[in-house]
Every structure is written in structure tokens, then in C-alpha cells.
Coordinates of C-alpha atoms and ligand atoms in Angstrom, one line a residue:
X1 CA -29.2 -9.6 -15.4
X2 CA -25.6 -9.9 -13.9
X3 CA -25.2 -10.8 -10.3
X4 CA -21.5 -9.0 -10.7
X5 CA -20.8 -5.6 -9.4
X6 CA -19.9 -3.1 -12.5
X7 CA -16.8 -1.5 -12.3
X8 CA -15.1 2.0 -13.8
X9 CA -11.1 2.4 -12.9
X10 CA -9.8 5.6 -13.7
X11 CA -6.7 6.6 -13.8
X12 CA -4.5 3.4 -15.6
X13 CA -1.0 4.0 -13.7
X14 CA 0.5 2.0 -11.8
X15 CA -2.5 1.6 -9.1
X16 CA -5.3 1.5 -11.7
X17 CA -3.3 -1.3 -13.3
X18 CA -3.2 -3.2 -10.0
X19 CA -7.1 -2.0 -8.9
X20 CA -8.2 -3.1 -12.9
X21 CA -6.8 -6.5 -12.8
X22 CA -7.9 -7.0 -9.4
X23 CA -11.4 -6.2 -10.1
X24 CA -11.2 -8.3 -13.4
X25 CA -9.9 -11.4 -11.2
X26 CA -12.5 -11.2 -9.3
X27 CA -16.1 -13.5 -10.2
X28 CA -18.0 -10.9 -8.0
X29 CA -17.0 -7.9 -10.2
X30 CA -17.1 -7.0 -13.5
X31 CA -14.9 -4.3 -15.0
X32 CA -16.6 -2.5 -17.4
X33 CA -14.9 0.5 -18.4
X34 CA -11.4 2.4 -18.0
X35 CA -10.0 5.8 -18.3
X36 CA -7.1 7.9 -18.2
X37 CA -6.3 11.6 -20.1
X38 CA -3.3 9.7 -21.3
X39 CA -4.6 7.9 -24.8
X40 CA -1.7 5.8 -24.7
X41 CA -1.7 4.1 -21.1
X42 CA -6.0 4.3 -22.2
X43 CA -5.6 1.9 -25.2
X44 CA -3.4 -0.3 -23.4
X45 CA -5.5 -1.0 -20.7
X46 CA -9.0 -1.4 -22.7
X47 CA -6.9 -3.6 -25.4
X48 CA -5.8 -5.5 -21.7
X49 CA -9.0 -6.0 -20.3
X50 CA -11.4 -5.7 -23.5
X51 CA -13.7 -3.1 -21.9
X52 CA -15.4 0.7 -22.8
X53 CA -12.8 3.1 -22.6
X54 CA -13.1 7.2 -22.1
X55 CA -10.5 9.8 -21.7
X56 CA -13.7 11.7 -19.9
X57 CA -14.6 10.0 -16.4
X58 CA -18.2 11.9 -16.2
X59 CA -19.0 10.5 -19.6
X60 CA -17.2 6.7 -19.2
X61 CA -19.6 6.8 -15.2
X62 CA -22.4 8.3 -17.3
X63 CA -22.7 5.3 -19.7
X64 CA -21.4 2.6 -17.7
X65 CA -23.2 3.3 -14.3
X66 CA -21.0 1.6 -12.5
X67 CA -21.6 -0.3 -8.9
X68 CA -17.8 1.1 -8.2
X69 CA -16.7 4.0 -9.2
X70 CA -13.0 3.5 -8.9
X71 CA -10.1 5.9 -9.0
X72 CA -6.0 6.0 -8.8
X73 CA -5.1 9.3 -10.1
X74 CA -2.5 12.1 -8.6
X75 CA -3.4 13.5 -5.4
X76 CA -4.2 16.9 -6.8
X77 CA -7.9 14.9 -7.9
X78 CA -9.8 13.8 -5.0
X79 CA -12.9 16.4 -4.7
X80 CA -14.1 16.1 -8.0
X81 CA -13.4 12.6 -8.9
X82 CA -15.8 12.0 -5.7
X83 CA -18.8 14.2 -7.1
X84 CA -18.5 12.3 -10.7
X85 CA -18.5 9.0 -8.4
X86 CA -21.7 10.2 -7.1
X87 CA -22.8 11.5 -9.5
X88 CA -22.5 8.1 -11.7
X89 CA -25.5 6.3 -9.2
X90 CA -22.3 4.0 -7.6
X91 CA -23.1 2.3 -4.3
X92 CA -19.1 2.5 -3.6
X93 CA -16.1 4.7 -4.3
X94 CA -12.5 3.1 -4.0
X95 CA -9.7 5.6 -4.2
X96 CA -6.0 5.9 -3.5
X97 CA -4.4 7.2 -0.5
X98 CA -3.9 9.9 0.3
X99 CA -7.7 10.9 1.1
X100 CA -7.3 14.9 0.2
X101 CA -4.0 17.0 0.1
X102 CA -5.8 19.7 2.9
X103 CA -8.1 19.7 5.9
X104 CA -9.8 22.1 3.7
X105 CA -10.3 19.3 1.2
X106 CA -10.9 17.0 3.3
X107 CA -13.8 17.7 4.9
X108 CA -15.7 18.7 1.5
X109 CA -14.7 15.3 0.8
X110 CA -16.4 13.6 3.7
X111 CA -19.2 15.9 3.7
X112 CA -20.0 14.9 -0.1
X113 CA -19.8 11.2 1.1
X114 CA -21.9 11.5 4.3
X115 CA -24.6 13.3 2.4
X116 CA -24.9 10.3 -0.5
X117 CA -24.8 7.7 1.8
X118 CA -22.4 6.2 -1.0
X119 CA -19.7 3.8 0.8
X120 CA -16.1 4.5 0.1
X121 CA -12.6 2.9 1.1
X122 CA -9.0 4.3 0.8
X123 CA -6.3 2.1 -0.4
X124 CA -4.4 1.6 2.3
X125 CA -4.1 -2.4 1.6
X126 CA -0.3 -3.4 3.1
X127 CA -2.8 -4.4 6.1
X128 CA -3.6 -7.5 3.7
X129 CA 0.4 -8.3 3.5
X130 CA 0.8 -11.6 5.7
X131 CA 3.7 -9.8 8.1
X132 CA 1.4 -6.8 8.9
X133 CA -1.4 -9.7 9.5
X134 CA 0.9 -11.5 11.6
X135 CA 2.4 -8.5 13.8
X136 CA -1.7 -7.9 14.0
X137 CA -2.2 -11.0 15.2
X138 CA 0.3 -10.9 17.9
X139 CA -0.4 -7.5 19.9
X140 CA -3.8 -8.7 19.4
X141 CA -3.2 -11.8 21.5
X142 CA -1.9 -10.1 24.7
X143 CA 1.8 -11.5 23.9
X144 CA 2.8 -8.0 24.7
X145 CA 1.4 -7.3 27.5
X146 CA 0.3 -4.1 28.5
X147 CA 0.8 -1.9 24.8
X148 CA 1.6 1.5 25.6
X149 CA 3.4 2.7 22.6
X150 CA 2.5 2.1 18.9
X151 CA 5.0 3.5 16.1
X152 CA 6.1 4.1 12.5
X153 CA 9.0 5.3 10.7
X154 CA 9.3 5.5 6.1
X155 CA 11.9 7.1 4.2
X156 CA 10.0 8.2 2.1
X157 CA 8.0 11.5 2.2
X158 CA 4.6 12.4 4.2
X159 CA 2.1 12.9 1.2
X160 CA 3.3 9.2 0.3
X161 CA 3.9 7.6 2.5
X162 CA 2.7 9.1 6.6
X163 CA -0.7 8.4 5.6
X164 CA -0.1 4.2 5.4
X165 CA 2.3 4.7 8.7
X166 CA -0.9 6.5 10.8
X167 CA -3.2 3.5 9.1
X168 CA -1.7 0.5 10.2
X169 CA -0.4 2.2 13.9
X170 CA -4.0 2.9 14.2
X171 CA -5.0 -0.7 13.3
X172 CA -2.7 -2.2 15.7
X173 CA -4.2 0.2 17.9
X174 CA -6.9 -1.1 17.9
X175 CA -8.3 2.2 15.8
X176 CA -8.3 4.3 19.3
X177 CA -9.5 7.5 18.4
X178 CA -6.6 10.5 19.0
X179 CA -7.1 13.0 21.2
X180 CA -4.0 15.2 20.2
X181 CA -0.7 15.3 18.3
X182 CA 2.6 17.7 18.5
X183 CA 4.7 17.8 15.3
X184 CA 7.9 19.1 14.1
X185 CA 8.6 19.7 10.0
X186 CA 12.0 20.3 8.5
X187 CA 12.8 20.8 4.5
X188 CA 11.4 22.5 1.4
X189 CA 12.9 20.3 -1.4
X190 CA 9.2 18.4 -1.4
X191 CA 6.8 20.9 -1.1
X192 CA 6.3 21.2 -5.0
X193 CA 6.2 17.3 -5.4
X194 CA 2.9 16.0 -6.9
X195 CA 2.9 14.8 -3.2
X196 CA 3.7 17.9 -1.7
X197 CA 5.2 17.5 1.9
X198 CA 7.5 19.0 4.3
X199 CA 11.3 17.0 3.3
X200 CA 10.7 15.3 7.1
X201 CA 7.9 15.2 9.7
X202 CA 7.7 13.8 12.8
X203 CA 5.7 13.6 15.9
X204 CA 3.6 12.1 19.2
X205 CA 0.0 11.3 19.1
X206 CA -1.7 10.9 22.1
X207 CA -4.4 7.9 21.7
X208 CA -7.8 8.0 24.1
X209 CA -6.8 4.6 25.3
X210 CA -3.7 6.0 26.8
X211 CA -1.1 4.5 24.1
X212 CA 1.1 6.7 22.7
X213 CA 1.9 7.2 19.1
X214 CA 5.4 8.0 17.7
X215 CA 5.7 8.5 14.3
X216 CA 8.7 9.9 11.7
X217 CA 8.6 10.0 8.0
X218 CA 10.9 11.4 5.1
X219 CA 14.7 12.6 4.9
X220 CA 15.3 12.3 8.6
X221 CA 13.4 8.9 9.5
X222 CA 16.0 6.2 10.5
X223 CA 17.4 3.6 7.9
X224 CA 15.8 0.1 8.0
X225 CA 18.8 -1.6 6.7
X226 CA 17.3 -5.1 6.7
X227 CA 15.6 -3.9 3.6
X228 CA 17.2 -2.6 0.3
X229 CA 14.1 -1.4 -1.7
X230 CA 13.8 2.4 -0.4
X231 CA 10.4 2.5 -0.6
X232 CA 9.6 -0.1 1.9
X233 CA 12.2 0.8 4.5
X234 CA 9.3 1.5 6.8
X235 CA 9.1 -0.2 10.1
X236 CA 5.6 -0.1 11.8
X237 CA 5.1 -1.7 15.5
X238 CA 3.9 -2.0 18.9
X239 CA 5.7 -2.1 22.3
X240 CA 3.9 -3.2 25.8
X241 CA 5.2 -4.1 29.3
X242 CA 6.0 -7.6 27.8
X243 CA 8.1 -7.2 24.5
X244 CA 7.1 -5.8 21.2
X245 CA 6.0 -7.1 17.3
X246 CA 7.2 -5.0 14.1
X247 CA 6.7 -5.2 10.9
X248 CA 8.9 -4.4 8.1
X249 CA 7.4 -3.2 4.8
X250 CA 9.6 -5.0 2.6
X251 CA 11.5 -7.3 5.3
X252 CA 9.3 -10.0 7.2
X253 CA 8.5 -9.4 11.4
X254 CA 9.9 -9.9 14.4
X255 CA 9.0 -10.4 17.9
X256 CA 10.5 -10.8 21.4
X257 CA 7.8 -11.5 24.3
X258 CA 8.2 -13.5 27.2
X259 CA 7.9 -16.9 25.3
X260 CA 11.2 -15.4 23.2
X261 CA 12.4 -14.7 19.8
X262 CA 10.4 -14.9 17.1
X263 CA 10.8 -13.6 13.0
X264 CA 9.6 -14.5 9.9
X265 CA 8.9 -13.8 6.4
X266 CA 6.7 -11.6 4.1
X267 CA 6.9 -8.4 2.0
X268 CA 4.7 -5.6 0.4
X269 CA 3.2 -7.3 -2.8
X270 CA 0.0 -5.8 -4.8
X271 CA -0.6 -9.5 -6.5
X272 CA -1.1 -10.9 -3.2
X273 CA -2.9 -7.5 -1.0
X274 CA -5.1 -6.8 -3.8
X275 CA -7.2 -9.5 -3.9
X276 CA -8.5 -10.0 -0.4
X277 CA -9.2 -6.1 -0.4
X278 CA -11.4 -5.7 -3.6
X279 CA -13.1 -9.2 -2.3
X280 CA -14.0 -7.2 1.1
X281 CA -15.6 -4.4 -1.3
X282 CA -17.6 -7.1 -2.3
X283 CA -18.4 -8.2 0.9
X284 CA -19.5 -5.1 2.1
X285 CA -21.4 -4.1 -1.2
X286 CA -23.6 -8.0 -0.1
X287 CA -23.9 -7.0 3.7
X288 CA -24.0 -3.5 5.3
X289 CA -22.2 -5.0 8.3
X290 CA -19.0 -6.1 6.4
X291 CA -17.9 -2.8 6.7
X292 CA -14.1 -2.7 4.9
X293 CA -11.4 -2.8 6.6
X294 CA -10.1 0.2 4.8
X295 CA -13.5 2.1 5.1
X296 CA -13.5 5.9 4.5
X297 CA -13.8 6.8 8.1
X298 CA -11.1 4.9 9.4
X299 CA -8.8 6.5 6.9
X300 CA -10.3 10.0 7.5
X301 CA -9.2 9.6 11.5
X302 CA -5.4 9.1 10.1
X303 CA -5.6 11.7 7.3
X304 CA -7.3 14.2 10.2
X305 CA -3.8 13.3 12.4
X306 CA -1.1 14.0 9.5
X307 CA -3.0 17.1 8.6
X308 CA -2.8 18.3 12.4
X309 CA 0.9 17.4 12.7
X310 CA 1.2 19.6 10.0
X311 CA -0.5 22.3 11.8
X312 CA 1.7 21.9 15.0
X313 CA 4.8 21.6 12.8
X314 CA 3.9 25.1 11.8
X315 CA 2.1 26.7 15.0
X316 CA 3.8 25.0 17.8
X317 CA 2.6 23.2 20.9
X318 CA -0.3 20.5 20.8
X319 CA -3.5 20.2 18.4
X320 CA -6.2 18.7 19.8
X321 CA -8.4 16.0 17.9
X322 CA -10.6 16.0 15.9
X323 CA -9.9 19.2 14.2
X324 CA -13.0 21.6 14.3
X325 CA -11.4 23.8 11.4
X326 CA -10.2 23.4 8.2
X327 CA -6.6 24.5 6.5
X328 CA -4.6 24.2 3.6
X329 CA -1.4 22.8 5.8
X330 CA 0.5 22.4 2.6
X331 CA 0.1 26.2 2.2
X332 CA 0.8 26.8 5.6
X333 CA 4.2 24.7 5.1
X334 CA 4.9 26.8 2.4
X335 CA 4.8 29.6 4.6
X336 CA 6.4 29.2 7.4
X337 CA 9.2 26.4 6.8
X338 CA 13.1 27.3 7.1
X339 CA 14.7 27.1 4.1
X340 CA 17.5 25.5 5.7
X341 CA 18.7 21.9 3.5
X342 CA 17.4 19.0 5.7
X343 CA 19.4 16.8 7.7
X344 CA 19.4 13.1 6.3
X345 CA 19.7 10.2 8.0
X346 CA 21.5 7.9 5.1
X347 CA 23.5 8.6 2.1
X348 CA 20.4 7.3 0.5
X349 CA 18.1 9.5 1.7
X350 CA 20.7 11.9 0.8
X351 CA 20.3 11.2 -3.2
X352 CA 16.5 11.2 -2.6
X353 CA 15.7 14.6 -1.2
X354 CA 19.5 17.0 -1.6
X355 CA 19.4 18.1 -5.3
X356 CA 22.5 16.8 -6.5
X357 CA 24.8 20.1 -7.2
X358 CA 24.6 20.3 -3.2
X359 CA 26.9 18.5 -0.7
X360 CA 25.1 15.4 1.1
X361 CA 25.0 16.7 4.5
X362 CA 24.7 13.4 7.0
X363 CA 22.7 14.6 10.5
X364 CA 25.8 12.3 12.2
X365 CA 28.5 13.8 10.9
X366 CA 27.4 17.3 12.6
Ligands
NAD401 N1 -1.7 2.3 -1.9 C1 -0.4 2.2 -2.4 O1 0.3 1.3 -2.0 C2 0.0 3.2 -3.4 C3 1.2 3.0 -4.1 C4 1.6 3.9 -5.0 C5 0.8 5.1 -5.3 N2 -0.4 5.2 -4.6 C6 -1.3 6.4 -4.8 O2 -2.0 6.1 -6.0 C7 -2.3 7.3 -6.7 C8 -1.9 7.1 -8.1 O3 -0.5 6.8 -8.1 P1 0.2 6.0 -9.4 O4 1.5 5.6 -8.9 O5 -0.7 5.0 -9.9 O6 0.3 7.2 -10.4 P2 0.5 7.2 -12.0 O7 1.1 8.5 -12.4 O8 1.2 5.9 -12.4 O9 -1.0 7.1 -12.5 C9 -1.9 8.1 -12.4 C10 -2.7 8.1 -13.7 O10 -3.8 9.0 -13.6 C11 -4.0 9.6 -14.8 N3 -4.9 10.8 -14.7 C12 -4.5 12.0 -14.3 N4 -5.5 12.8 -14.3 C13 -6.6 12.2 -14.8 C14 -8.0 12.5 -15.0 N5 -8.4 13.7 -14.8 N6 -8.8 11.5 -15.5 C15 -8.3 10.3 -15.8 N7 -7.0 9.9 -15.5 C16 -6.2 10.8 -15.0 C17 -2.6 9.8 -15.4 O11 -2.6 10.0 -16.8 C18 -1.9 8.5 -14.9 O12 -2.0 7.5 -15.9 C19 -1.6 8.4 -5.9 O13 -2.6 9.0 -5.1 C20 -0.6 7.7 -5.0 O14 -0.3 8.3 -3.8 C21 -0.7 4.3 -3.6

């Protein structure tokens, strides 16, 4: 019998690709079946890997019984893909970010996973990238002194991209649970995305261990002109009483603390973050207490703070942590945002989120 874990992906988009050659790469694992509604991407991906193929993820988890039941599909499937991962007898479910598109969601989701006792991580795997490891490293050291602020700021939009910003403020945070958070939303243009969001959110978050959290994300989030890609113009760090460490998605680190300047290299790359995160699914599959870095929990404490900035974005005033009610806050957004255009902060945000028949409209030129 095979010492490898077995391995469904489904889902062969972009992320499946990266999470099916991962798995395949790897001597612990052995991928052993694919899926995807689309018979196209499907055939590619079996002819790729040589491996069972299904267009039907019950049937493919049925005959396979996998070890990981792995899935990168849209956001809209999170709930059910979870009960067919359980259902398959896997010891672990690996799925993409974000964890649900609702509170409401959300919790079913955790609640199916606490009652199975099945483990389960969230891709949140720019941690892996060696400048977020090397910003890490350096708040972790004491360099800054005294932290008292963590922060994170993407162009792109909340359903995308907020939930990687609250991740990896929360891991330089040493994962400090948050106690509340105060929001504000602005913009309707994608709130029928397949990751539905507000255009631009923003907000504090108020950490137990005193630090504070600021974040911003969307049309309205500052440039990060060091970087060209849009995508990655995200710039995620930490300030204390002695300097502070950022990272830049797609554009290296920097420091200043009291022994000076300091900068190097590094950018987002799947080829190189993939690896080390499907070996720690091994890891933890071999030894209860190698729990992932990207374990369900952790991610469920940063989903749990988007989906109450949401809340305050549309109710006002503070919402306190952890949430003891559920919501559909994308609903709620529907509801009760202006339909005012949002105010961008680039001409490139501009193309991204004004529909093009309308006037860019730069927030410094008002
Ligand atoms: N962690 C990251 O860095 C990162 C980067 C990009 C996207 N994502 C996330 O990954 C997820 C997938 O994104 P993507 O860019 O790979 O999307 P994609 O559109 O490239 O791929 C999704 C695939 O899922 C398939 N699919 C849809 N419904 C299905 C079903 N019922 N059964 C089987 N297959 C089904 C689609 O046909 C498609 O091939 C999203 O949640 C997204 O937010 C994460």
C-alpha cells in the first residue's frame, strides 16, 4: 500500500493548475484524480497529470477517496464542496480564499468542519513568499520596538483580495485575536463581480494585544508605484516605537530601525509559495501538532473581521468580535450603499472599477 497521501483537485483554473502540480511535485502526495464542469480545461489537466478525471466531484471523491480533498473553484462554491469533502472519508480539505462569501456561510462552514473533525487550510500562501518571510522575521526580532500598528492596503477589490491583507496583518500580529472593527464602504460597480464587494472598503481593527489594525482595499486604496503589476500593488506592514518593516506584494521589503536602512528583493510567485505550503499539509496530515500555517481557524478569525467591516460599513459605529450572528453582508451592501461613482485613487484604478463610457473621476482633483 502507498505511503503517499491521495489527492482530488477540483476545479482546474488557474489555482487548481497551481494546487495539481504542486501536489504532483510532491513525493508525499499522490494526485489521483481532477475535475472541473468545463470538459475542455478537464481533459487538459488529466492528459497533464495522467490521472481519473470527473466532471462530478461527489462521484471523482466517491471513487478516489482521497486523503485531500482539494478545491479552487469561484467563490459562489464553498458550502457544498465542503460536505462532498467530507463526505469523500478525506482527513483534509484545502480550498481557496476567500473562506465563504457571508457570515451566514461562514459559520455553516466551520460548523461542518468542527463536527468531522476533518482538518482544513485556506490558501492564503503569499506568507511562503521570501519578502513576507523576511518582513516576518524582522518585527518578530524586536527591531521595531514596541509594534503598535499593523496595516494593509491592495488595489484590488475586497472579495479578492482584503481577505490575504487581514491574513498576513494578523500573522505579523502575532495572530492577536480582534476585539472590534469600524468600517466605511464606497461603490457599487463590484457588487455583481463573481467576487462581489463594495468598489472600496476600509477600516481600524482593534487587536486584544493593544495594536491597532489599519486596513484599505479596492478603488480608493493608495498606489504602490514601486510595483507595476496591479494586482500586487499591495503593501502589508508593521510600525513600532523603533521603525517599521513592509512588504510589497510584487516589489521586495523595506525597513528602517534604529540599526538603519534596509531593502531587498522578492515577489509573489506560485512556483516558489506552492511548494512549502502543500509540504506543510503533509506535515500536518504525519503529526497532529504541525498544525498549517494556513489552518482553517486562523483564516476563519480574518474572514470573521472583513465580514464585520462590512457590517459597520453598513450600520455605523463599532462591531465587536467575534461576531455572535450571522449575515449576508454582501446583501446588506446591496442594500444600503450609495450609488454615487467611487472616488479612485490612480488613473489605473480608474480603468479597473469606472465603466468606461463614464469620466475617470481622480479623488485629488476634487
Ligand atoms: N490564493 C491566491 O493567491 C489566489 C489567486 C487567484 C485566485 N484565488 C481564488 O481561487 C479561486 C479560484 O480562482 P481561479 O482564478 O483559479 O478561477 P478560474 O475561473 O481560473 O477556475 C475556476 C475553475 O472552477 C471550475 N468550476 C466551477 N464550478 C465547478 C464545479 N461545480 N465543479 C468543478 N469545477 C468547477 C471552473 O470551470 C473553472 O475551471 C477563487 O476563490 C479565487 O478567489 C486565489
Amino acid at each position: 500500500m502507498s505511503d503517499k497521501y491521495r489527492v482530488v483537485v477540483v476545479g482546474m483554473g488557474k489555482r487548481g493548475m497551481h494546487h495539481a502540480q504542486a501536489f504532483h511535485a510532491n513525493e508525499r502526495f499522490e494526485l489521483a484524480g481532477v475535475c472541473d464542469v468545463d470538459a475542455v480545461r478537464l481533459d487538459v489537466a488529466a492528459a497533464k497529470f495522467g490521472v481519473a478525471k470527473s466532471t462530478d466531484a461527489s462521484r471523482l471523491a466517491a471513487s478516489v477517496k482521497p486523503d485531500v480533498f482539494c478545491f479552487c473553484t469561484p467563490p459562489q462554491l464553498r458550502k457544498e464542496l465542503i460536505r462532498t469533502g467530507i463526505n469523500s472519508g478525506a482527513r483534509l480539505i484545502a480550498f481557496e480564499k476567500p473562506v465563504a462569501l457571508s457570515s451566514q456561510e461562514g459559520v455553516e462552514v466551520r460548523e461542518l468542519l468542527a463536527a468531522s473533525g476533518v482538518k482544513a487550510v485556506v490558501s492564503h500562501q503569499h506568507r511562503y513568499g521570501e519578502h513576507y518571510r523576511k518582513v516576518k522575521v524582522i518585527i518578530a526580532s524586536g527591531a521595531l520596538g514596541r509594534v503598535h500598528t499593523v496595516y494593509g492596503t491592495a488595489s484590488g477589490w475586497m472579495m479578492h483580495m482584503l481577505s490575504h491583507l487581514i491574513d498576513y496583518m494578523r500573522w505579523f500580529n502575532n495572530e492577536s485575536p480582534a476585539q472590534w472593527v469600524m468600517g466605511q464602504a464606497a461603490g457599487r460597480g463590484k457588487l455583481g463581480d463573481l467576487h462581489p464587494s463594495p468598489d472600496y472598503i476600509g477600516g481600524f481593527i482593534q487587536f486584544s494585544n493593544g495594536v491597532r489594525g489599519i486596513v484599505e482595499c479596492g478603488a480608493g486604496a493608495p498606489d504602490v508605484p514601486e510595483v507595476d503589476y496591479w494586482w500586487r500593488k499591495c503593501r502589508i506592514g508593521a510600525q513600532g516605537t523603533d521603525g517599521f518593516a513592509e512588504v510589497l506584494t510584487g516589489g521586495g521589503w523595506r525597513a528602517v530601525t534604529k540599526s538603519g536602512v534596509a531593502s531587498g528583493t522578492g515577489c509573489m510567485n506560485y512556483d516558489l509559495d506552492m511548494p512549502p505550503y502543500v509540504q506543510h499539509i503533509a506535515d500536518w496530515l504525519d503529526d497532529d501538532r504541525q498544525v498549517h500555517p494556513c489552518n482553517f481557524e486562523s483564516a476563519y478569525a480574518g474572514f470573521e473581521i472583513m465580514m464585520a467591516l462590512c457590517r459597520s460599513a453598513v450600520n455605523g459605529g463599532q462591531v465587536a468580535l467575534p461576531l455572535t450572528d450571522s449575515a449576508d453582508e454582501i446583501e446588506m451592501l446591496r442594500d444600503h450603499l450609495a450609488s454615487h461613482r467611487v472616488l479612485v485613487s490612480t488613473a489605473v484604478n480608474a480603468k479597473e472599477y469606472i465603466p468606461a463610457s463614464a469620466e475617470p473621476e481622480l479623488a485629488t482633483v476634487r
